[in-house]
């Protein structure tokens, strides 16, 4: 019984220590713990997937179907869709879901007469994260019948990125609610 | 430009007004059905594999010591009512698991696991003439709820193995065949001489407990658990006002000295206030994956209660076992070993007062290449023998101690398993395994049907079959 105080002390101090892990800390996944049925080791076979999902989103199936249909996006679907939505007010020149690039054509907003804009967006990966999208806006002004490159405020790029991220977040929460 | 953007993406603008929370997306709970099914052929060579007593009704009402046949030296060997048992058998088993998983908007994951098993009854159990339960009656293996956060770890609450009892062990290599010496061999071994492996980590039991599992930080994670007693499920087990061993909150009950060693069904074990703690480190050095675990399990014990004098007497030692294990993995090869020492009997039960401590080593290795995995493991244990101190009541209701018989021997329990599996398809395995387990105790007759003292009982089991996880 002399063990008890030691174990109790450990039980209370270790969780506090755990909070100091910082970047070296992560949640241990459920499949990293052993599994027994009575005295018998229950080996988790390799290669088993999510199985039969009764309610909710079957992510394995989504991935499978996307792969089978050959339309598998190599970039995050929410970011991709959100970028398309956000830039849809401009005419699209090219969109490559595998490379993750969207390039618009020149567009002159009504009433802006002597200036036109063009945007390039890159969706950078499969994960929905805030640095997963880059937007670059180009601007030209009409000077004596010639379009000349003009500077764009750097804030414009990041504001557009913010809008893409906000849209992605909205799309994500819509799909989770389904 | 800005004006236009705001105009054309008004919906996006609206989304921006939403409170700025961390980028976790709430996920509605998913409910998933999983589990396994396996069917095996087994060939068993077991010493004393005979039926011994002709019986009319189920006889499994007395303690495990009656399975451990004891016969004094020189006693007449019984000859009546015995018949050989077949060596061949098929065995099927399965479990259906329900997994509920969800995620809250602030990143907390939560859920529950309910595992429905069909192997609770070792044989068909006839209570009265027509009141019986089938051998494949459904029961619960493990069920628990969990809530987990990347910051503070995970809490599991329910019937589940503990950190020392299966969750966080290192060095217990069982990822081949059916698990080698800790595999499905017991499906084919009869109770004669109890040639069964009884001290695998999972044998510690999935009694109802609350478990804390920490996040991993700098390669370390730890776990701790607490359980009030050895019971599981909903009720107290106290179905009458008699103080019985079935009553999981009883501090003392009559017959504890006989039945309290996890004997006639685990629910009568005297284990009380069980706590477990384990610390694990995992990392890799020069491409070799390493895992090391140290842990301790401790528990008190219920007392023996005299039915006449109402005196309570402590007859058990507290359970207290240290455990340390390590394993290394590289290029598909895994080797590991585990050592355990402390007060325990051969069934993770509290030992009687005066009993010697339990000591056990385990070693194993496995090799995986492509769809093939092969491996072997070995276990050796020394523990108090059956000639331990015993207790009985005299006519006046006083507990009488019969100390260890002179020359009381230590019991050795050891065995090995070798096996392999072939992955036919994801989740589907063909398995083959050979295992051998021996119980040996000098001077004790483990096979009363054979002339002379057979102080060694062995069961060899060959298994060939298939296992499907879904």
XYZ file of C-alpha atoms in Angstrom:
648
model
C 0.000 0.000 0.000
C 3.058 2.238 0.202
C 2.677 2.552 -3.529
C -0.510 4.526 -3.266
C 0.875 7.983 -2.410
C 3.488 7.669 -5.122
C 0.957 6.684 -7.733
C -1.388 9.459 -6.624
C 1.378 12.020 -6.806
C 2.349 10.828 -10.259
C -1.275 10.861 -11.349
C -1.640 14.504 -10.410
C 1.703 15.901 -11.544
C 2.127 14.170 -14.874
C -0.927 15.782 -16.511
C 0.525 19.155 -15.545
C 3.820 18.197 -17.132
C 1.972 17.094 -20.212
C 0.703 20.624 -20.714
C 4.295 21.808 -21.244
C 4.933 19.740 -24.351
C 4.390 22.518 -26.882
C 5.364 21.483 -30.389
C 6.629 18.159 -29.134
C 3.163 17.202 -27.995
C 0.471 15.330 -29.878
C -2.613 13.326 -29.166
C -2.002 9.581 -29.121
C -4.300 7.895 -31.610
C -6.599 5.153 -30.448
C -4.831 2.593 -32.636
C -1.593 3.158 -30.729
C -2.976 1.331 -27.711
C -2.965 -2.435 -27.350
C -6.153 -4.428 -27.520
C -7.047 -7.639 -25.710
C -10.147 -9.742 -25.487
C -9.830 -11.406 -22.136
C -6.402 -12.983 -22.139
C -6.221 -13.150 -25.906
C -4.302 -10.593 -27.912
C -6.566 -9.094 -30.524
C -4.401 -8.299 -33.480
C -5.617 -5.395 -35.467
C -5.248 -6.562 -39.048
C -3.510 -4.259 -41.397
C -5.453 -2.736 -44.243
C -8.847 -2.568 -42.611
C -10.699 0.613 -43.470
C -13.519 2.546 -41.865
C -15.896 -0.359 -42.438
C -19.617 0.055 -42.650
C -20.726 3.533 -41.693
C -24.309 3.722 -40.531
C -24.694 7.432 -39.824
C -22.450 10.259 -40.799
C -19.812 10.858 -43.413
C -17.884 7.841 -44.658
C -14.586 9.460 -45.510
C -13.082 6.280 -46.897
C -15.963 5.945 -49.280
C -15.711 9.544 -50.418
C -12.058 9.032 -51.148
C -12.734 5.741 -52.914
C -15.449 7.168 -55.100
C -13.396 10.194 -55.964
C -10.532 7.950 -56.996
C -12.803 5.664 -58.969
C -14.385 8.537 -60.854
C -10.982 9.828 -61.828
C -11.875 13.278 -60.580
C -9.780 13.034 -57.488
C -8.561 16.484 -56.575
C -4.946 16.565 -55.658
C -5.631 19.698 -53.609
C -8.047 20.422 -50.822
C -11.566 20.369 -52.250
C -12.891 23.085 -49.977
C -10.075 25.478 -50.769
C -10.394 24.716 -54.467
C -14.111 25.314 -54.518
C -13.805 28.444 -52.380
C -11.158 29.894 -54.693
C -13.344 29.293 -57.727
C -16.298 30.901 -55.947
C -14.326 33.904 -54.860
C -12.798 34.597 -58.237
C -15.922 33.791 -60.208
C -16.731 37.428 -60.828
C -13.839 37.478 -63.267
C -13.680 35.476 -66.495
C -11.710 32.282 -66.018
C -8.743 31.666 -68.287
C -7.619 28.326 -66.891
C -8.228 26.094 -63.904
C -6.091 23.038 -63.166
C -7.376 21.038 -60.211
C -4.309 18.773 -60.235
C -1.763 21.527 -60.086
C -4.091 23.623 -57.987
C -3.827 26.743 -60.179
C -6.610 29.112 -61.214
C -5.796 31.907 -63.641
C -8.360 34.510 -64.656
C -8.484 36.621 -67.737
C -8.191 40.391 -67.662
C -11.279 41.985 -66.242
C -12.283 45.581 -66.035
C -14.910 46.254 -63.432
C -17.807 48.412 -64.610
C -17.102 52.055 -63.925
C -13.405 51.431 -63.468
C -12.750 52.442 -67.078
C -9.015 52.834 -67.255
C -7.853 49.859 -65.172
C -8.118 46.124 -65.428
C -7.282 43.183 -63.161
C -6.186 39.639 -63.442
C -5.692 37.084 -60.670
C -3.705 33.897 -60.186
C -4.518 31.575 -57.320
C -2.623 28.537 -56.117
C -4.152 25.944 -53.834
C -1.128 24.411 -52.200
C -2.100 21.121 -50.634
C -4.631 18.617 -49.513
C -5.102 20.115 -46.085
C -7.548 22.812 -45.161
C -5.183 25.258 -43.543
C -4.762 28.979 -43.622
C -1.513 28.927 -45.581
C -2.983 26.537 -48.119
C -3.899 29.187 -50.667
C -1.953 31.992 -52.379
C -3.586 34.696 -54.466
C -1.708 37.145 -56.679
C -3.562 40.068 -58.292
C -2.141 41.926 -61.297
C -3.310 45.360 -62.279
C -2.870 47.371 -65.455
C -3.909 50.923 -66.230
C -4.697 52.385 -69.655
C -2.275 55.101 -70.494
C -2.602 56.750 -73.889
C -4.057 53.639 -75.492
C -1.568 51.221 -73.885
C -2.075 48.899 -70.901
C 0.766 49.402 -68.480
C 1.537 47.350 -65.405
C 0.684 49.138 -62.197
C 1.385 48.242 -58.613
C -1.234 46.519 -56.495
C -1.461 47.095 -52.766
C -0.090 44.010 -51.044
C -3.103 44.000 -48.754
C -5.302 43.147 -51.749
C -3.696 39.731 -52.131
C -4.079 38.809 -48.502
C -7.619 40.149 -48.359
C -8.567 37.924 -51.254
C -6.894 34.981 -49.503
C -8.932 35.751 -46.403
C -12.103 35.669 -48.439
C -11.151 32.334 -49.955
C -10.470 30.915 -46.498
C -13.729 32.252 -45.133
C -15.612 30.708 -48.039
C -13.757 27.410 -47.522
C -14.679 27.419 -43.900
C -18.295 27.999 -44.791
C -18.273 25.154 -47.301
C -16.616 22.889 -44.757
C -19.173 23.557 -42.070
C -22.007 23.049 -44.560
C -20.699 19.641 -45.507
C -20.158 18.618 -41.876
C -23.748 19.503 -41.032
C -25.058 17.162 -43.707
C -11.748 46.561 -56.641
C -12.469 46.196 -52.989
C -16.008 47.454 -53.430
C -16.664 44.969 -56.173
C -15.241 42.112 -54.213
C -17.445 42.937 -51.290
C -20.403 43.168 -53.614
C -19.786 39.961 -55.514
C -18.846 37.862 -52.543
C -21.399 39.110 -50.086
C -21.851 35.608 -48.762
C -18.175 35.437 -47.992
C -18.421 38.771 -46.264
C -21.184 37.448 -44.084
C -19.067 34.460 -43.147
C -16.336 36.813 -42.014
C -18.681 38.268 -39.428
C -18.988 34.884 -37.739
C -17.015 34.621 -34.493
C -13.384 33.851 -35.151
C -12.831 30.410 -33.684
C -9.765 28.187 -34.213
C -9.918 26.366 -37.513
C -11.566 23.178 -36.213
C -14.618 22.010 -38.065
C -17.349 20.428 -36.041
C -18.123 16.908 -37.127
C -21.417 15.218 -36.498
C -20.907 11.831 -34.799
C -20.413 8.932 -37.137
C -21.599 5.470 -36.149
C -19.574 2.651 -37.585
C -20.006 -1.091 -37.348
C -16.824 -3.127 -37.242
C -15.565 -6.304 -35.688
C -14.111 -9.622 -36.666
C -15.014 -13.160 -37.487
C -12.695 -16.119 -37.399
C -13.017 -19.843 -38.013
C -10.270 -22.281 -37.059
C -9.483 -25.921 -37.222
C -7.605 -27.059 -34.155
C -5.643 -30.177 -33.357
C -4.921 -30.556 -29.646
C -2.665 -32.896 -27.753
C -3.273 -32.390 -24.090
C -2.276 -34.493 -21.135
C -5.239 -35.741 -19.159
C -7.604 -34.856 -21.988
C -10.353 -37.037 -20.567
C -13.755 -36.438 -19.164
C -13.483 -37.554 -15.551
C -16.790 -37.631 -13.745
C -20.118 -38.652 -15.218
C -22.394 -35.768 -14.478
C -26.009 -34.838 -14.885
C -25.943 -31.078 -14.531
C -23.363 -28.407 -14.869
C -20.700 -28.789 -12.242
C -18.967 -25.502 -12.664
C -20.039 -24.144 -9.314
C -16.927 -24.693 -7.313
C -13.646 -22.914 -7.408
C -10.876 -23.273 -9.912
C -8.996 -25.550 -7.578
C -11.360 -28.345 -8.563
C -10.181 -27.934 -12.145
C -6.664 -28.209 -10.923
C -6.937 -31.836 -10.044
C -5.168 -32.617 -6.851
C -4.432 -36.024 -5.575
C -2.311 -36.902 -2.612
C 0.629 -39.178 -3.159
C -0.314 -42.790 -2.958
C -4.049 -42.233 -3.299
C -5.904 -44.682 -5.471
C -6.189 -43.363 -9.003
C -9.807 -43.023 -10.010
C -10.763 -45.169 -12.948
C -14.512 -44.836 -13.378
C -16.368 -42.474 -15.647
C -13.449 -41.512 -17.826
C -13.371 -41.279 -21.565
C -10.933 -39.884 -24.023
C -11.769 -36.544 -25.673
C -11.238 -35.981 -29.371
C -8.190 -34.107 -30.518
C -9.928 -32.459 -33.451
C -12.292 -29.562 -33.358
C -13.542 -26.547 -35.246
C -13.977 -23.265 -33.473
C -15.761 -20.124 -34.626
C -15.867 -16.780 -32.933
C -16.732 -13.225 -33.784
C -17.426 -9.851 -32.354
C -19.493 -6.944 -33.541
C -18.156 -3.552 -32.610
C -20.049 -0.285 -32.665
C -17.872 2.809 -32.852
C -19.264 6.277 -32.304
C -16.917 9.131 -33.133
C -17.524 12.854 -33.101
C -15.648 16.127 -32.950
C -16.693 19.384 -31.414
C -16.007 22.807 -32.873
C -13.209 23.413 -30.377
C -11.283 20.316 -31.425
C -12.407 17.856 -28.768
C -12.975 14.339 -30.063
C -15.450 12.128 -28.303
C -17.231 8.864 -28.775
C -18.017 5.435 -27.466
C -17.025 1.882 -28.252
C -19.389 -1.041 -27.691
C -18.009 -4.496 -28.422
C -20.536 -7.313 -28.545
C -18.981 -10.741 -28.053
C -20.431 -14.206 -28.301
C -18.037 -16.274 -26.234
C -19.087 -15.576 -22.672
C -20.283 -19.125 -21.994
C -17.559 -21.710 -22.064
C -20.220 -24.380 -22.322
C -23.970 -24.420 -22.491
C -25.173 -23.524 -19.056
C -28.225 -25.324 -17.722
C -29.503 -23.646 -14.612
C -32.676 -25.647 -14.268
C -34.354 -28.150 -16.523
C -35.377 -25.678 -19.198
C -33.672 -22.548 -18.028
C -30.500 -22.458 -19.998
C -28.326 -20.091 -21.923
C -26.717 -21.011 -25.196
C -23.016 -21.205 -25.778
C -23.112 -18.346 -28.273
C -25.197 -15.976 -26.175
C -24.248 -12.361 -26.791
C -22.433 -10.493 -24.091
C -20.281 -7.410 -23.810
C -16.541 -7.620 -24.184
C -15.594 -3.982 -23.675
C -17.615 -0.796 -23.720
C -16.566 2.667 -22.813
C -16.994 6.321 -23.662
C -14.049 8.554 -24.381
C -13.287 12.214 -24.715
C -9.945 13.387 -26.035
C -8.132 16.632 -26.574
C -4.727 17.249 -28.148
C -3.883 19.408 -25.132
C -4.728 17.269 -22.172
C -5.094 13.763 -23.552
C -7.857 11.248 -23.310
C -10.225 9.931 -20.678
C -11.886 6.563 -21.148
C -14.656 5.589 -18.805
C -16.154 2.133 -18.880
C -15.286 -1.542 -19.181
C -11.861 -1.455 -20.774
C -8.336 -2.768 -20.305
C -6.045 -0.601 -18.197
C -2.721 1.016 -19.109
C -0.756 -1.925 -17.638
C -3.416 -4.474 -18.559
C -3.089 -4.232 -22.313
C -3.217 -0.627 -23.467
C 0.370 0.543 -23.183
C 2.568 -2.560 -22.838
C 5.782 -2.824 -24.793
C 7.602 -6.015 -25.680
C 4.541 -8.264 -25.807
C 4.940 -9.418 -29.390
C 1.714 -11.072 -30.567
C 1.235 -9.726 -34.093
C 1.510 -13.088 -35.861
C -0.709 -16.156 -36.172
C -3.459 -15.797 -33.621
C -1.033 -14.267 -31.103
C 1.190 -17.239 -30.263
C 1.142 -18.183 -26.618
C -1.305 -15.316 -25.968
C -3.437 -16.294 -28.959
C -6.633 -18.230 -29.513
C -5.229 -21.550 -28.302
C -7.591 -21.592 -25.337
C -10.475 -22.224 -27.734
C -9.200 -25.792 -28.019
C -7.750 -26.578 -24.595
C -10.064 -28.177 -22.050
C -9.979 -27.434 -18.357
C -7.973 -30.553 -17.474
C -4.877 -29.459 -15.575
C -5.630 -25.914 -16.643
C -2.894 -25.822 -19.231
C -3.877 -22.326 -20.234
C -2.054 -19.072 -20.478
C -3.594 -16.884 -17.863
C -1.314 -13.915 -17.344
C -1.273 -12.046 -20.614
C -1.603 -8.278 -20.150
C -5.255 -8.429 -21.177
C -5.900 -11.130 -18.578
C -5.744 -8.404 -15.956
C -9.314 -7.727 -16.917
C -11.577 -5.102 -18.393
C -13.455 -4.374 -15.196
C -15.223 -1.012 -15.086
C -12.628 1.687 -14.628
C -11.781 5.264 -15.373
C -8.638 5.686 -17.429
C -6.517 8.716 -18.157
C -4.193 8.562 -21.167
C -1.857 11.478 -21.696
C -0.822 13.081 -24.951
C 2.593 12.109 -26.191
C 5.238 14.682 -25.396
C 8.923 14.312 -26.251
C 8.144 10.680 -27.048
C 6.635 9.997 -23.629
C 3.064 9.207 -22.819
C 1.568 7.776 -19.685
C -1.663 6.350 -18.435
C -3.359 5.697 -15.142
C -6.578 3.985 -14.211
C -8.709 3.257 -11.207
C -11.406 0.667 -10.563
C -13.345 0.075 -7.382
C -13.562 -3.674 -7.909
C -13.260 -6.502 -10.412
C -16.779 -6.292 -11.757
C -18.192 -4.958 -14.979
C -21.510 -3.904 -16.368
C -24.440 -2.196 -14.830
C -25.533 -3.700 -11.540
C -23.818 -4.273 -8.213
C -24.137 -8.024 -8.442
C -25.697 -7.971 -4.980
C -28.901 -9.692 -5.984
C -29.754 -10.766 -2.455
C -28.902 -9.381 0.951
C -26.443 -12.181 1.558
C -22.879 -10.993 1.468
C -21.616 -13.023 -1.466
C -18.661 -12.899 -3.751
C -20.931 -11.940 -6.621
C -21.620 -8.693 -4.801
C -18.880 -6.497 -6.176
C -18.962 -3.962 -3.376
C -18.679 -6.538 -0.563
C -15.726 -5.786 1.710
C -15.980 -9.280 3.121
C -17.871 -12.405 2.175
C -18.065 -16.018 3.210
C -16.014 -18.221 0.942
C -13.632 -15.477 -0.183
C -10.694 -17.706 0.721
C -11.979 -20.323 -1.728
C -13.573 -18.347 -4.526
C -11.764 -15.046 -4.341
C -8.875 -16.010 -6.610
C -10.785 -15.165 -9.769
C -12.110 -18.684 -9.627
C -15.677 -19.530 -10.483
C -16.060 -16.786 -13.026
C -14.045 -13.641 -12.600
C -16.839 -11.722 -10.937
C -16.067 -13.297 -7.570
C -12.520 -12.056 -7.408
C -11.652 -10.219 -4.192
C -9.739 -7.506 -6.016
C -10.743 -4.089 -4.694
C -9.565 -0.535 -5.432
C -7.392 -1.465 -8.359
C -5.038 1.176 -9.728
C -2.686 1.020 -12.675
C -0.047 3.411 -13.907
C 2.218 3.101 -16.911
C 4.827 5.285 -18.554
C 5.811 4.640 -22.162
C 8.477 6.066 -24.395
C 8.530 5.654 -28.124
C 11.026 6.959 -30.574
C 13.496 5.926 -33.218
C 17.251 5.696 -33.138
C 19.104 5.227 -36.418
C 15.983 3.980 -38.149
C 15.089 1.504 -35.411
C 11.690 2.085 -33.851
C 11.814 1.681 -30.089
C 9.175 1.389 -27.420
C 9.721 1.002 -23.675
C 7.054 0.729 -20.978
C 7.206 0.526 -17.216
C 4.123 0.111 -15.110
C 2.550 -1.016 -11.886
C -0.787 -2.499 -10.937
C -1.947 -2.590 -7.347
C -5.154 -3.552 -5.583
C -6.513 -4.400 -2.172
C -8.598 -7.433 -1.337
C -11.926 -8.254 0.246
C -11.833 -10.268 3.465
C -13.143 -13.643 4.535
C -16.328 -13.442 6.617
C -17.406 -16.109 9.076
C -21.053 -17.005 8.689
C -21.359 -17.868 12.380
C -19.098 -15.564 14.383
C -19.339 -12.668 11.899
C -15.580 -12.234 12.244
C -13.755 -10.743 9.256
C -10.295 -11.934 8.495
C -7.800 -10.774 5.956
C -6.534 -13.833 4.088
C -5.248 -12.252 0.876
C -2.211 -10.206 0.058
C -2.699 -6.990 -1.858
C -2.111 -7.344 -5.586
C 1.035 -5.509 -6.625
C 2.924 -6.248 -9.820
C 5.713 -4.285 -11.496
C 6.134 -4.563 -15.188
C 8.804 -3.425 -17.618
C 9.000 -4.150 -21.323
C 10.830 -3.035 -24.437
C 10.671 -3.699 -28.138
C 12.540 -2.658 -31.255
C 11.397 -2.648 -34.878
C 13.368 -2.277 -38.071
C 12.970 -3.549 -41.637
C 9.839 -5.494 -40.703
C 11.562 -7.291 -37.829
C 10.254 -6.712 -34.324
C 11.840 -8.118 -31.183
C 10.705 -7.527 -27.645
C 10.707 -8.758 -24.085
C 8.785 -8.079 -20.928
C 9.440 -8.817 -17.263
C 6.915 -8.858 -14.440
C 7.368 -9.353 -10.725
C 5.109 -8.929 -7.730
C 2.357 -10.336 -5.566
C -0.099 -12.141 -7.785
C -1.284 -15.668 -8.377
C -1.281 -17.352 -11.776
C -4.558 -15.690 -12.733
C -3.816 -12.064 -11.909
C -5.608 -12.688 -8.626
C -4.643 -11.626 -5.143
C -2.406 -14.361 -3.675
C -3.097 -15.815 -0.231
C -1.067 -14.610 2.701
C 2.245 -16.431 2.819
C 2.240 -17.206 -0.905
C 5.398 -16.597 -2.859
C 5.446 -13.771 -5.424
C 4.856 -14.236 -9.123
C 7.676 -13.734 -11.592
C 7.299 -13.844 -15.328
C 9.345 -13.220 -18.419
C 8.048 -12.940 -21.935
C 10.023 -12.676 -25.147
C 8.930 -12.566 -28.746
C 9.889 -11.698 -32.290
C 8.046 -11.272 -35.534
C 8.992 -10.562 -39.113
C 6.759 -9.025 -41.736
C 7.532 -9.128 -45.422
C 4.872 -8.208 -47.951
C 1.663 -10.042 -47.094
C 3.451 -12.519 -44.796
C 4.061 -12.197 -41.087
C 5.802 -14.898 -39.078
C 6.809 -14.898 -35.469
C 7.263 -16.664 -32.200
C 6.927 -15.887 -28.529
C 7.823 -17.499 -25.240
C 6.599 -17.118 -21.709
C 7.938 -18.470 -18.427
C 6.340 -17.919 -15.053
C 6.962 -19.092 -11.513
C 4.152 -18.759 -9.028
C 2.803 -20.293 -5.838
C 1.744 -23.886 -6.311
C -1.557 -25.504 -5.465
C -0.291 -26.697 -2.096
C -0.530 -23.161 -0.786
C -2.027 -22.163 2.537
C -5.698 -23.070 2.721
C -8.507 -21.979 4.982
C -11.590 -23.726 6.261
C -14.151 -23.203 8.989
C -14.454 -25.444 12.019
C -17.759 -26.284 13.638
C -17.686 -23.174 15.778
C -17.404 -20.960 12.722
C -13.785 -20.042 13.275
C -11.472 -19.875 10.309
C -8.739 -22.485 10.539
C -5.524 -22.008 8.636
C -3.775 -24.981 7.120
C -0.285 -23.725 6.263
C 1.653 -24.707 3.179
C 2.281 -28.408 3.176
C 5.810 -29.425 3.944
C 7.831 -29.347 0.757
C 5.282 -27.112 -0.945
C 6.440 -26.604 -4.438
C 6.542 -23.727 -6.740
C 4.420 -23.931 -9.845
C 6.064 -23.262 -13.170
C 3.924 -22.236 -16.121
C 5.674 -21.842 -19.418
C 5.131 -22.169 -23.116
C 5.856 -20.945 -26.589
C 3.981 -20.277 -29.773
C 5.138 -19.990 -33.357
C 2.913 -18.970 -36.199
C 2.312 -16.951 -39.271
C -0.338 -15.305 -41.310
C -0.849 -14.489 -44.926
C -2.808 -11.399 -45.883
C -5.200 -12.614 -48.558
C -7.042 -9.311 -48.848
C -7.329 -6.212 -46.698
C -8.671 -7.449 -43.378
C -8.628 -11.125 -44.392
C -5.903 -13.419 -43.080
C -5.034 -17.078 -43.331
C -3.398 -18.070 -40.067
C -1.429 -21.080 -38.909
C 0.040 -21.547 -35.466
C 1.600 -24.081 -33.161
C 1.750 -23.518 -29.445
C 2.720 -25.517 -26.404
C 1.998 -24.663 -22.804
C 3.087 -26.595 -19.725
C 2.122 -26.469 -16.092
C 4.585 -28.184 -13.796
C 4.650 -28.588 -10.059
C 6.764 -31.117 -8.224
C 4.818 -33.627 -6.184
C 1.420 -32.647 -7.507
C -0.609 -35.047 -9.636
C -1.922 -33.147 -12.622
C -3.385 -36.219 -14.315
C -5.186 -38.429 -11.784
C -6.333 -40.829 -14.499
C -2.837 -42.018 -15.158
C -1.022 -44.139 -12.651
C 1.575 -42.426 -10.542
C 2.141 -38.775 -9.964
C 2.107 -36.848 -13.221
C 3.607 -33.590 -12.054
C 3.467 -31.971 -15.468
C 0.542 -31.163 -17.724
C 1.024 -30.032 -21.295
C -1.246 -28.886 -24.084
C -0.042 -28.630 -27.681
C -2.375 -26.848 -30.053
C -2.140 -26.542 -33.810
C -4.453 -23.992 -35.388
C -5.217 -23.468 -39.070
C -7.909 -21.095 -40.141
C -9.003 -17.729 -41.314
C -9.728 -14.447 -39.685
C -11.612 -11.507 -41.121
C -11.660 -8.036 -39.661
C -14.298 -5.648 -40.903
